[in-house]
């Protein structure tokens, strides 16, 4: 503890903890007067932080914080004592389970909360009798996990942030780490580039990452496979593959080579909207490098063919032998501070803690030995599948620290679906748009008020430590969840923990990748999975001798292009969404920061000058973006940074709610939605309003 201060109601103290925003995992602590400061930590060794980290305390003492439970009475929320609120939850969920069974309840885990909290939540679901538990990894990297797990045996970063400094080429596909993971970019990627590494950037927009790139491929959204197949074809054609690695560590090369022999590089480049020679330049930069590392993000994964996109990307690494060595690999950067950990500890419908399948009887038996009850054997519903079945197969929801009424695609329909539930309980800091549909809202704890662990983007498990006490009558999330476990199941003893460290110890006994870890062992540093309990060390580089599947070899995959779900007509543009430096996820936290709102107070729609001119749109004009799913109004940012035919906005703002127009077509393997390609009409708002009035008048005349 380095500093202690008090407000009229609360006490704050400085303890090193982990930033609550992106998955990089920077260490921060309370700096007095409601501010955070970076401290030297496992990831940010010089104490560097980004603007969101500096503003992290802005929400902790915010006036909008929920401090007492809310229960719905005659259609409106009223405050209630904890005992009454918890009784309402127990009776509401219990009635649904009694009438419809446990599979009628969906549990939303939180990628923004600790490993211990998410472990307790998924255990609650499974002891109750359902595998219906999911987290927002479903909306960002589910396809990455699916493809990498199938081919390599692990869905996380194959390498570490540290060894990016040893790379000769950084191939960034569908990510903008300069804005989305700024400390990782500036402290790990840029030094490698300054030391001579070539940076290839594949993205429909020119952005801060592009500024550092040697090669930019501004592909049309939805054409990753065409582009990646073209690059793979060049690698083979120009003999840039690693023959020894292919012979020793892969299978299926002859079949892939035969398939790629039919790929016309120029035609694929045209389909992707990029220059064929630039495709070859990118292929040579990657193939000629002694060590090449892939960084991938949601631009790759958030498609209805997201899993296939990642399969095509994996081919590049395997063809060139860029796996199993420092400075290489395939490295998905995680978006939330514990999206990796929430999945690690079992917050997914098809796997138990440690990614063992729920269909594996040995895994279920080992969990049953610890819990005293065996988890169900059938995979549960993903969160998107569940919201599509609200009011039908799914009759109740437990939403912990997530805001699916905003973050899911086709959000207007999702919000309406919440009203079809028999019962919904939300545990959160604020009255979010999802909380507006709840029967009970329980005030939880902010990141600065809790202890436990989180797991960052390169598999480091790190400690959270309290920097503030709780406001009002709010309770710690861990205590709320364990209390729900005692009330909702017939095994209250299974939720009798001494605290988060006790739950973490149990986790290490049921999740093989965490075996041997402990809060004490992590200390002020970290422990990385997979952890060798006997040696007392973690594994930095995966797949060195064998892959995570246990096999010496990994298969190469033949991948054919898949068209986007939305067809474009001649008048439509493609909307693709993403993040910016100043804000985070649904904006429920970052938009409550005055300093972040001062930096970027409203959203804009980036549109190419040619597309704007065709529609009579000038920079700063209000425009209406619409399709059959909904419409939003936003200011136009006319810029050549976005390619012609494509528009871009974020999903951080309640208005405009971009997800009102995004589609909910799902990847068949990962069940991830297609956020990155939505067909939309863009027109000046005055025109759109006039047309709407005209339609209304015509309808009135028809009557």
XYZ file of C-alpha atoms in Angstrom:
703
model
C 0.000 0.000 0.000
C 1.488 3.318 -1.072
C -1.342 5.807 -0.634
C -4.554 5.989 1.346
C -7.327 8.550 1.058
C -10.974 8.886 1.973
C -14.016 10.570 0.528
C -17.087 11.396 2.586
C -18.390 7.882 1.970
C -15.576 5.658 0.759
C -11.983 4.696 1.426
C -9.394 4.234 -1.335
C -5.899 2.796 -1.104
C -3.141 2.113 -3.612
C -2.522 -1.534 -4.404
C -1.153 -2.918 -7.682
C -3.917 -4.525 -9.704
C -4.829 -5.140 -13.365
C -6.447 -2.617 -15.710
C -10.120 -3.481 -16.372
C -10.137 -2.745 -20.090
C -8.362 -4.680 -22.878
C -6.678 -8.057 -22.596
C -3.090 -6.777 -22.479
C -3.127 -6.791 -18.675
C -1.322 -3.611 -17.650
C -0.723 -3.055 -13.943
C -2.301 0.057 -12.418
C -3.182 1.384 -8.978
C -5.075 4.225 -7.308
C -3.203 7.517 -7.625
C -5.404 9.798 -5.511
C -8.165 12.221 -6.494
C -10.053 9.548 -8.422
C -7.245 8.744 -10.845
C -5.250 5.673 -11.791
C -1.568 5.456 -12.554
C 0.462 2.787 -14.247
C 2.879 0.772 -12.122
C 5.611 -1.583 -13.209
C 4.015 -4.939 -13.872
C 4.471 -8.216 -15.718
C 3.308 -6.705 -19.024
C 3.884 -2.949 -18.727
C 7.386 -3.180 -17.329
C 7.876 0.589 -17.368
C 4.440 1.343 -15.944
C 3.093 2.531 -19.299
C -0.706 2.735 -19.717
C -3.178 4.014 -22.326
C -5.879 6.706 -21.900
C -8.478 4.143 -20.810
C -6.173 2.862 -18.086
C -5.612 6.395 -16.821
C -9.397 6.883 -16.666
C -10.142 3.521 -15.083
C -11.201 4.989 -11.728
C -13.739 7.330 -13.312
C -16.481 4.693 -13.046
C -15.560 3.352 -9.622
C -17.012 6.304 -7.704
C -19.477 7.385 -10.410
C -22.764 8.879 -9.269
C -24.722 6.381 -11.392
C -23.370 3.359 -9.498
C -26.001 0.966 -8.227
C -25.670 0.669 -4.456
C -28.857 -1.201 -3.481
C -30.736 -4.081 -5.137
C -33.607 -3.202 -7.449
C -36.746 -5.308 -7.840
C -39.567 -4.742 -10.262
C -42.845 -3.713 -8.660
C -45.898 -2.872 -10.797
C -43.614 -2.523 -13.807
C -41.120 -0.178 -12.160
C -37.888 -0.696 -10.226
C -37.866 -0.035 -6.501
C -34.986 -0.524 -4.091
C -35.164 -3.554 -1.835
C -33.136 -5.224 0.936
C -30.701 -7.907 -0.200
C -32.684 -10.678 1.450
C -35.827 -9.766 -0.472
C -33.946 -9.426 -3.764
C -32.160 -12.757 -3.339
C -35.436 -14.439 -2.395
C -36.965 -13.068 -5.611
C -34.074 -14.506 -7.617
C -34.315 -17.900 -5.941
C -38.076 -18.112 -6.450
C -37.959 -16.754 -10.022
C -35.215 -19.059 -11.288
C -36.530 -21.929 -9.174
C -40.000 -21.683 -10.691
C -38.573 -21.856 -14.217
C -36.407 -24.872 -13.363
C -39.326 -26.652 -11.676
C -41.614 -26.133 -14.679
C -39.243 -26.298 -17.647
C -35.985 -27.836 -16.397
C -32.528 -26.375 -15.905
C -31.922 -26.058 -19.651
C -34.550 -23.302 -19.678
C -32.038 -21.019 -17.909
C -29.186 -19.215 -19.715
C -26.148 -17.950 -17.816
C -24.104 -15.050 -19.217
C -20.572 -15.090 -17.781
C -18.485 -11.919 -17.708
C -15.273 -11.372 -19.636
C -14.744 -8.273 -17.485
C -14.719 -10.130 -14.154
C -12.329 -12.484 -12.390
C -11.491 -16.120 -12.995
C -12.847 -17.049 -9.590
C -16.185 -15.309 -10.193
C -16.641 -16.890 -13.605
C -15.624 -20.278 -12.259
C -18.338 -20.045 -9.588
C -20.928 -18.921 -12.165
C -20.274 -21.790 -14.583
C -20.202 -24.221 -11.663
C -23.578 -22.865 -10.536
C -25.033 -23.503 -13.995
C -23.678 -27.037 -14.180
C -24.586 -28.033 -10.626
C -28.069 -26.718 -11.384
C -28.086 -29.083 -14.373
C -27.323 -27.121 -17.547
C -24.349 -26.314 -19.775
C -26.108 -23.129 -20.929
C -23.262 -20.790 -19.984
C -21.372 -18.521 -22.355
C -19.350 -15.326 -22.368
C -18.651 -12.571 -24.862
C -15.754 -14.528 -26.370
C -18.654 -15.825 -28.463
C -18.933 -12.382 -30.013
C -15.235 -11.751 -30.622
C -12.909 -14.750 -30.891
C -15.040 -17.910 -30.833
C -14.037 -18.738 -34.400
C -10.347 -18.224 -33.590
C -10.647 -20.622 -30.667
C -12.575 -23.165 -32.757
C -10.071 -23.267 -35.629
C -6.923 -23.149 -33.488
C -8.237 -25.765 -31.067
C -9.141 -28.114 -33.900
C -5.842 -27.787 -35.751
C -3.318 -27.002 -33.008
C -5.035 -28.137 -29.812
C -5.168 -24.722 -28.100
C -7.139 -21.599 -28.969
C -4.965 -18.974 -27.277
C -1.849 -17.086 -28.364
C 0.788 -19.596 -29.416
C 3.536 -17.228 -28.306
C 4.077 -14.340 -25.911
C 4.159 -10.589 -26.191
C 7.813 -10.686 -25.134
C 9.023 -12.848 -28.001
C 7.396 -10.610 -30.622
C 10.639 -8.680 -30.312
C 12.395 -11.579 -32.041
C 10.225 -11.545 -35.165
C 11.314 -10.474 -38.643
C 7.770 -9.994 -39.959
C 4.534 -9.076 -38.189
C 1.483 -10.067 -40.249
C -1.492 -8.223 -38.727
C -4.762 -9.566 -40.104
C -8.079 -7.982 -39.136
C -6.734 -6.105 -36.126
C -5.760 -2.559 -35.221
C -3.512 -3.050 -32.187
C -2.177 0.515 -32.272
C -5.623 1.680 -31.060
C -7.156 -1.488 -29.600
C -4.117 -2.785 -27.659
C -1.891 0.304 -27.542
C 0.569 -0.799 -24.876
C 1.129 -4.155 -26.589
C 1.647 -2.348 -29.883
C 3.975 0.371 -28.659
C 5.947 -1.711 -26.192
C 6.257 -4.952 -28.143
C 5.329 -4.637 -31.836
C 6.787 -1.227 -32.686
C 10.224 -2.007 -31.222
C 10.421 -5.036 -33.514
C 9.435 -2.867 -36.501
C 11.998 -0.223 -35.546
C 14.555 -3.027 -35.340
C 13.852 -3.995 -38.952
C 10.820 -6.288 -38.869
C 8.381 -5.846 -41.772
C 4.804 -4.991 -40.771
C 2.039 -6.212 -43.100
C -1.425 -4.866 -42.308
C -4.599 -6.439 -43.697
C -7.544 -4.137 -42.963
C -10.248 -2.344 -45.002
C -9.244 0.928 -43.313
C -6.051 2.866 -43.002
C -5.645 3.548 -39.287
C -2.939 4.044 -36.669
C -1.570 0.527 -37.226
C -1.337 1.184 -40.968
C 0.856 4.212 -40.326
C 3.585 1.883 -39.072
C 3.073 -0.703 -41.830
C 5.358 -1.429 -44.758
C 2.566 -3.165 -46.685
C -1.175 -2.424 -46.485
C -3.826 -4.663 -48.035
C -7.189 -2.830 -47.762
C -9.347 -5.839 -48.588
C -13.123 -5.802 -49.018
C -14.782 -7.113 -45.841
C -15.671 -10.762 -46.284
C -12.812 -11.660 -48.645
C -10.177 -12.885 -46.182
C -10.175 -16.386 -47.643
C -9.640 -15.156 -51.200
C -6.722 -13.022 -50.035
C -5.130 -15.616 -47.737
C -5.452 -18.348 -50.349
C -3.709 -16.057 -52.828
C -0.864 -15.465 -50.371
C -0.593 -19.223 -49.734
C -0.491 -19.841 -53.481
C 2.382 -17.360 -53.842
C 4.269 -19.032 -50.995
C 4.123 -22.353 -52.839
C 4.677 -20.904 -56.299
C 7.780 -18.972 -55.235
C 9.111 -21.827 -53.064
C 8.834 -19.879 -49.819
C 7.506 -22.860 -47.846
C 9.494 -24.760 -45.220
C 9.876 -28.216 -46.754
C 11.432 -29.779 -43.662
C 8.687 -28.480 -41.361
C 6.000 -29.603 -43.804
C 7.443 -33.109 -43.889
C 7.944 -33.451 -40.145
C 5.126 -31.437 -38.583
C 2.174 -31.309 -41.011
C -0.176 -33.524 -42.980
C -2.193 -32.815 -46.117
C 0.336 -30.709 -47.997
C -0.133 -32.475 -51.334
C -3.891 -31.942 -51.190
C -3.531 -28.250 -50.295
C -0.874 -27.708 -52.974
C -3.167 -29.243 -55.581
C -6.026 -27.028 -54.445
C -3.941 -23.847 -54.462
C -2.552 -24.653 -57.914
C -5.967 -23.653 -59.246
C -5.916 -20.301 -57.443
C -5.476 -17.345 -59.793
C -3.618 -14.827 -57.645
C -4.671 -11.882 -59.781
C -8.328 -12.953 -59.791
C -8.357 -13.477 -56.036
C -6.706 -10.092 -55.541
C -9.382 -8.485 -57.711
C -12.114 -10.223 -55.707
C -10.569 -8.857 -52.520
C -10.161 -5.409 -54.041
C -6.387 -5.254 -53.628
C -3.411 -4.959 -55.970
C -1.960 -8.351 -57.079
C 1.611 -7.126 -56.756
C 0.951 -5.963 -53.207
C -0.373 -9.463 -52.438
C 2.904 -10.910 -53.700
C 4.878 -8.352 -51.715
C 3.055 -9.369 -48.538
C 3.612 -13.067 -49.277
C 7.328 -12.536 -49.803
C 7.687 -10.476 -46.631
C 6.073 -13.270 -44.627
C 7.639 -16.208 -46.461
C 11.192 -14.874 -46.611
C 11.314 -13.948 -42.926
C 13.313 -16.257 -40.660
C 10.643 -15.719 -38.013
C 7.176 -14.413 -38.855
C 4.380 -13.779 -36.354
C 0.679 -13.453 -37.107
C -1.470 -11.105 -35.030
C -5.168 -11.534 -35.652
C -8.313 -9.846 -34.408
C -12.043 -9.509 -34.837
C -11.747 -8.391 -38.445
C -10.790 -11.994 -39.140
C -13.101 -13.743 -36.713
C -16.434 -11.873 -36.835
C -17.814 -13.401 -40.017
C -20.182 -16.231 -40.727
C -17.082 -17.958 -42.142
C -14.844 -16.741 -39.307
C -13.614 -20.251 -38.492
C -12.684 -20.803 -42.140
C -10.918 -17.425 -42.185
C -8.729 -18.571 -39.295
C -8.119 -21.936 -40.949
C -6.803 -20.079 -44.013
C -4.593 -17.954 -41.762
C -3.230 -21.026 -39.966
C -2.198 -22.460 -43.326
C 0.273 -19.591 -43.765
C 2.004 -20.333 -40.456
C 2.176 -24.075 -41.085
C 3.350 -23.745 -44.700
C 6.297 -21.609 -43.604
C 7.178 -23.388 -40.355
C 6.295 -20.364 -38.280
C 5.013 -22.333 -35.300
C 6.760 -23.550 -32.182
C 9.582 -20.994 -32.119
C 9.996 -17.584 -30.473
C 8.993 -14.710 -32.743
C 6.491 -16.782 -34.702
C 3.040 -18.274 -34.223
C -0.582 -17.161 -34.494
C -1.506 -14.648 -31.830
C -5.097 -13.490 -31.326
C -5.206 -10.362 -29.159
C -8.054 -10.594 -26.640
C -10.430 -7.673 -26.355
C -11.500 -7.652 -22.687
C -9.342 -7.894 -19.606
C -10.456 -11.461 -18.815
C -12.066 -12.822 -21.955
C -9.248 -15.383 -22.011
C -9.778 -16.378 -18.402
C -13.572 -16.520 -18.560
C -13.187 -19.152 -21.267
C -10.290 -20.934 -19.523
C -12.386 -21.550 -16.397
C -15.364 -23.042 -18.224
C -17.525 -20.071 -19.194
C -18.410 -21.774 -22.480
C -21.272 -24.169 -23.272
C -19.237 -27.013 -24.754
C -16.225 -27.264 -22.455
C -15.436 -27.689 -18.789
C -12.687 -25.725 -17.010
C -9.453 -26.209 -18.937
C -11.210 -26.729 -22.304
C -12.061 -30.389 -21.830
C -15.249 -31.285 -23.664
C -18.445 -31.767 -21.694
C -18.915 -34.934 -23.756
C -15.712 -36.459 -22.294
C -16.796 -38.891 -19.546
C -13.352 -38.898 -17.906
C -13.363 -35.100 -17.655
C -16.881 -35.085 -16.221
C -15.914 -37.750 -13.702
C -12.889 -35.763 -12.520
C -15.071 -32.661 -12.074
C -17.708 -34.720 -10.277
C -15.079 -35.978 -7.826
C -14.466 -32.350 -6.850
C -18.007 -30.951 -7.037
C -19.967 -33.941 -5.820
C -22.197 -33.802 -8.901
C -21.460 -34.634 -12.531
C -21.946 -31.881 -15.129
C -24.422 -32.523 -17.961
C -23.016 -34.427 -20.947
C -24.636 -32.410 -23.745
C -23.238 -29.031 -24.846
C -25.404 -26.061 -23.937
C -26.543 -23.063 -25.938
C -24.307 -20.195 -26.972
C -25.496 -16.770 -25.888
C -26.644 -15.848 -29.401
C -28.511 -19.135 -29.825
C -30.109 -18.581 -26.432
C -31.384 -15.065 -27.150
C -32.965 -16.410 -30.341
C -34.918 -18.845 -28.135
C -35.961 -16.487 -25.355
C -39.597 -17.043 -24.450
C -39.567 -20.489 -26.027
C -36.952 -23.041 -24.913
C -35.190 -20.465 -22.741
C -37.372 -18.879 -20.056
C -34.892 -17.283 -17.640
C -31.496 -15.584 -17.757
C -28.744 -14.791 -15.268
C -26.652 -11.945 -16.723
C -23.397 -11.275 -14.913
C -21.460 -8.153 -15.890
C -22.453 -8.194 -19.561
C -24.771 -6.057 -21.682
C -26.125 -8.351 -24.437
C -29.028 -6.042 -25.276
C -26.362 -3.765 -26.770
C -23.468 -6.034 -27.707
C -25.322 -8.746 -29.623
C -26.134 -8.315 -33.327
C -29.626 -7.301 -34.436
C -29.800 -5.663 -31.015
C -33.340 -4.315 -31.307
C -34.656 -7.856 -31.702
C -32.474 -9.061 -28.823
C -33.781 -6.341 -26.516
C -37.349 -7.320 -27.374
C -36.510 -10.976 -26.757
C -35.490 -10.190 -23.168
C -39.073 -9.117 -22.519
C -40.235 -12.625 -23.468
C -38.445 -14.194 -20.502
C -40.317 -15.348 -17.438
C -37.500 -14.104 -15.220
C -34.201 -12.231 -15.600
C -31.619 -11.219 -13.016
C -28.745 -8.864 -13.838
C -25.632 -8.338 -11.703
C -23.933 -5.100 -12.731
C -22.584 -1.704 -11.729
C -25.140 0.420 -13.580
C -28.657 0.291 -14.968
C -27.600 -0.868 -18.432
C -29.924 -1.424 -21.357
C -29.978 -5.093 -20.421
C -30.798 -4.279 -16.812
C -33.830 -2.343 -18.068
C -35.385 -5.718 -18.984
C -34.595 -7.435 -15.663
C -36.898 -8.458 -12.841
C -34.102 -8.059 -10.285
C -30.874 -6.052 -10.554
C -28.147 -6.781 -8.011
C -25.435 -4.139 -7.470
C -22.041 -5.686 -8.012
C -18.451 -4.668 -7.496
C -16.131 -2.763 -9.803
C -12.698 -4.053 -10.753
C -11.050 -1.844 -8.107
C -13.153 -3.360 -5.317
C -12.287 -7.022 -5.759
C -9.546 -9.588 -5.414
C -8.897 -12.659 -7.506
C -7.144 -13.336 -10.799
C -7.497 -12.523 -14.483
C -5.747 -14.112 -17.469
C -4.367 -11.810 -20.122
C -3.997 -12.207 -23.862
C -0.734 -14.198 -23.708
C -1.955 -16.623 -21.027
C -0.535 -14.861 -17.954
C -2.623 -15.350 -14.811
C -2.256 -12.221 -12.640
C -3.616 -11.002 -9.321
C -6.305 -8.382 -8.785
C -6.147 -6.431 -5.519
C -8.701 -4.033 -3.999
C -8.055 -0.305 -4.287
C -11.422 0.786 -2.865
C -14.133 -0.383 -0.554
C -17.698 -0.883 -1.762
C -20.216 1.936 -2.276
C -23.415 1.925 -0.269
C -24.948 -1.516 0.093
C -23.225 -3.076 -2.935
C -21.621 -6.480 -2.438
C -18.625 -8.173 -3.985
C -19.516 -10.215 -7.052
C -17.833 -13.314 -5.626
C -20.054 -13.164 -2.538
C -23.191 -12.591 -4.626
C -22.458 -15.555 -6.879
C -21.635 -17.949 -4.068
C -24.840 -16.917 -2.308
C -26.825 -17.632 -5.480
C -25.118 -21.022 -5.693
C -26.244 -21.835 -2.177
C -29.812 -20.701 -2.833
C -30.385 -22.059 -6.341
C -28.895 -25.554 -6.056
C -29.384 -28.477 -3.728
C -25.659 -28.477 -2.893
C -25.082 -25.325 -0.818
C -21.884 -26.843 0.615
C -20.360 -26.781 -2.895
C -20.360 -22.977 -2.728
C -18.960 -22.574 0.796
C -15.629 -20.936 -0.068
C -13.381 -19.052 2.311
C -12.739 -16.545 -0.483
C -11.451 -16.211 -4.042
C -8.152 -17.981 -3.258
C -10.093 -21.024 -2.073
C -12.101 -21.091 -5.309
C -8.895 -20.692 -7.331
C -7.370 -23.685 -5.568
C -10.413 -25.728 -6.571
C -10.101 -24.490 -10.140
C -6.510 -25.735 -10.305
C -7.732 -29.208 -9.346
C -10.301 -29.409 -12.165
C -8.542 -27.436 -14.962
C -5.352 -29.259 -16.029
C -3.859 -26.164 -17.694
C -3.943 -24.325 -14.319
C -2.713 -27.253 -12.217
C -0.044 -26.190 -9.736
C -0.886 -22.477 -9.779
C -1.851 -20.544 -6.653
C -2.511 -16.972 -5.547
C 0.655 -17.166 -3.461
C 2.695 -18.476 -6.377
C 1.458 -15.699 -8.646
C 2.314 -13.045 -6.068
C 3.164 -9.720 -7.700
C 4.075 -11.435 -10.966
C 2.228 -14.056 -12.971
C 1.983 -17.741 -13.803
C 1.340 -18.740 -17.403
C -0.712 -21.688 -18.609
C -0.180 -24.445 -19.451
C 1.571 -24.670 -16.116
C 3.934 -27.497 -15.210
C 3.107 -28.205 -11.585
C 6.178 -30.388 -11.078
C 8.603 -27.877 -12.562
C 6.742 -24.888 -11.164
C 6.913 -22.995 -14.467
C 4.589 -22.045 -17.279
C 5.004 -22.625 -21.011
C 5.879 -19.599 -23.111
C 5.906 -20.989 -26.656
C 3.352 -23.655 -27.521
C 3.697 -26.533 -30.004
C 7.498 -26.787 -29.855
C 7.781 -30.571 -30.188
C 4.165 -31.630 -30.335
C 0.932 -29.743 -30.819
C -1.658 -29.246 -28.109
C -3.592 -32.125 -29.634
C -0.801 -34.442 -28.461
C 0.178 -35.129 -32.062
C 3.519 -34.422 -33.674
C 1.743 -33.090 -36.783
C -1.045 -30.622 -37.545
C -3.210 -30.814 -40.660
C -3.186 -28.299 -43.474
C -6.707 -27.347 -44.529
C -8.356 -26.766 -47.881
C -10.511 -23.668 -47.455
C -12.951 -22.350 -50.045
C -14.378 -18.804 -49.996
C -17.761 -18.261 -48.353
C -19.818 -15.226 -49.409
C -21.128 -12.882 -46.688
C -24.681 -13.431 -45.491
C -25.849 -9.992 -46.654
C -26.019 -9.531 -50.420
C -25.243 -5.997 -51.570
C -27.384 -4.305 -54.180
C -25.993 -1.522 -56.340
C -27.107 1.238 -53.967
C -25.844 -0.349 -50.745
C -22.558 -0.090 -48.901
C -20.876 -2.497 -46.497
C -20.890 -1.499 -42.829
C -18.036 -2.890 -40.755
C -17.690 -2.129 -37.039
C -14.763 -1.933 -34.644
C -13.143 -0.214 -31.698
C -11.244 3.014 -31.118
C -8.572 3.986 -28.614
C -10.771 6.039 -26.284
C -13.688 3.669 -25.645
C -14.471 0.090 -24.762
C -17.064 -2.562 -25.615
C -20.667 -1.300 -25.204
C -19.414 1.945 -23.644
C -21.314 1.319 -20.402
C -18.067 2.090 -18.552
C -15.996 4.287 -20.840
C -18.859 6.665 -21.720
C -19.194 7.422 -18.014
C -15.688 8.856 -18.019
C -15.672 12.620 -18.574
C -12.069 12.540 -19.717
C -12.678 9.796 -22.309
C -15.833 11.524 -23.533
C -13.855 14.744 -23.843
C -11.460 12.881 -26.114
C -14.221 11.308 -28.223
C -17.730 12.325 -27.289
C -19.722 10.882 -30.158
C -19.473 8.324 -32.886
C -19.055 9.023 -36.597
C -19.546 6.994 -39.748
C -16.431 6.861 -41.877
C -17.378 6.946 -45.559
C -15.191 7.255 -48.655
C -15.345 10.611 -50.516
C -16.612 8.977 -53.730
C -19.424 7.182 -51.893
C -20.311 10.389 -50.053
C -20.378 12.443 -53.274
C -22.712 9.935 -54.950
C -25.170 10.374 -52.086
C -24.893 14.119 -51.647
C -23.185 13.749 -48.290
C -20.657 16.263 -46.991
C -18.304 15.916 -44.059
C -20.195 16.420 -40.775
C -23.662 15.853 -42.274
C -26.123 13.729 -40.332
C -26.741 10.505 -42.194
C -29.122 7.611 -41.700
C -27.704 4.105 -41.910
C -30.428 1.525 -42.393
C -31.466 -1.926 -43.537
C -34.363 -4.255 -42.826
C -33.095 -4.824 -39.260
C -33.141 -1.190 -38.163
C -31.641 2.246 -38.630
C -29.306 4.640 -36.830
C -28.412 8.298 -37.330
C -24.824 9.486 -37.078
C -22.490 12.211 -38.328
C -20.530 11.471 -41.502
C -16.731 11.483 -41.462
C -15.818 11.718 -45.133
C -12.330 10.242 -45.425
C -10.199 8.203 -47.838
C -8.996 6.184 -44.835
C -11.849 3.764 -45.468
C -11.957 1.983 -48.801
C -14.622 2.752 -51.384
C -17.805 0.759 -50.876
C -17.197 0.363 -47.141
C -18.343 2.365 -44.124
C -17.105 2.076 -40.558
C -18.387 2.982 -37.106
C -17.850 1.686 -33.576
C -20.146 -0.266 -31.257
C -19.291 1.854 -28.196
C -22.292 4.186 -28.177
C -25.901 3.729 -27.138
C -26.779 6.311 -29.784
C -26.110 5.391 -32.491
C -26.563 1.747 -31.564
C -24.620 0.202 -34.424
C -25.767 -3.298 -33.568
C -29.320 -2.310 -34.485
C -28.296 -2.929 -38.106
C -25.691 -5.710 -37.789
C -26.748 -9.193 -38.845
C -27.113 -12.305 -36.739
C -26.072 -14.906 -39.301
C -23.806 -17.334 -37.435
C -20.632 -19.208 -38.250
C -21.711 -22.874 -38.264
C -18.710 -24.078 -36.234
C -18.184 -21.290 -33.694
C -21.667 -19.706 -33.709
C -20.062 -16.253 -33.898
C -22.149 -13.521 -35.585
C -21.162 -11.640 -38.730
C -20.488 -8.183 -37.302
C -17.966 -7.235 -39.952
C -20.193 -7.235 -43.046
C -23.678 -5.714 -43.039
C -25.390 -4.367 -46.138
C -26.721 -0.869 -45.436
C -28.227 2.105 -47.194
C -26.580 5.413 -46.291
C -28.318 8.687 -47.094
C -28.628 12.202 -45.707
C -30.952 12.127 -42.730
C -33.231 14.763 -44.224
C -33.804 12.524 -47.253
C -34.446 9.487 -45.087
C -36.981 11.397 -42.977
C -38.714 12.708 -46.079
C -38.979 9.223 -47.522
C -40.335 7.885 -44.235
C -42.943 10.681 -44.159
C -43.886 9.954 -47.742
C -44.356 6.266 -46.991
C -46.474 7.162 -43.984
C -48.665 9.508 -46.073
C -49.045 6.856 -48.764
C -50.065 4.302 -46.182
C -52.626 6.723 -44.774
C -54.004 7.303 -48.270
C -54.301 3.584 -48.868
C -56.444 3.322 -45.764
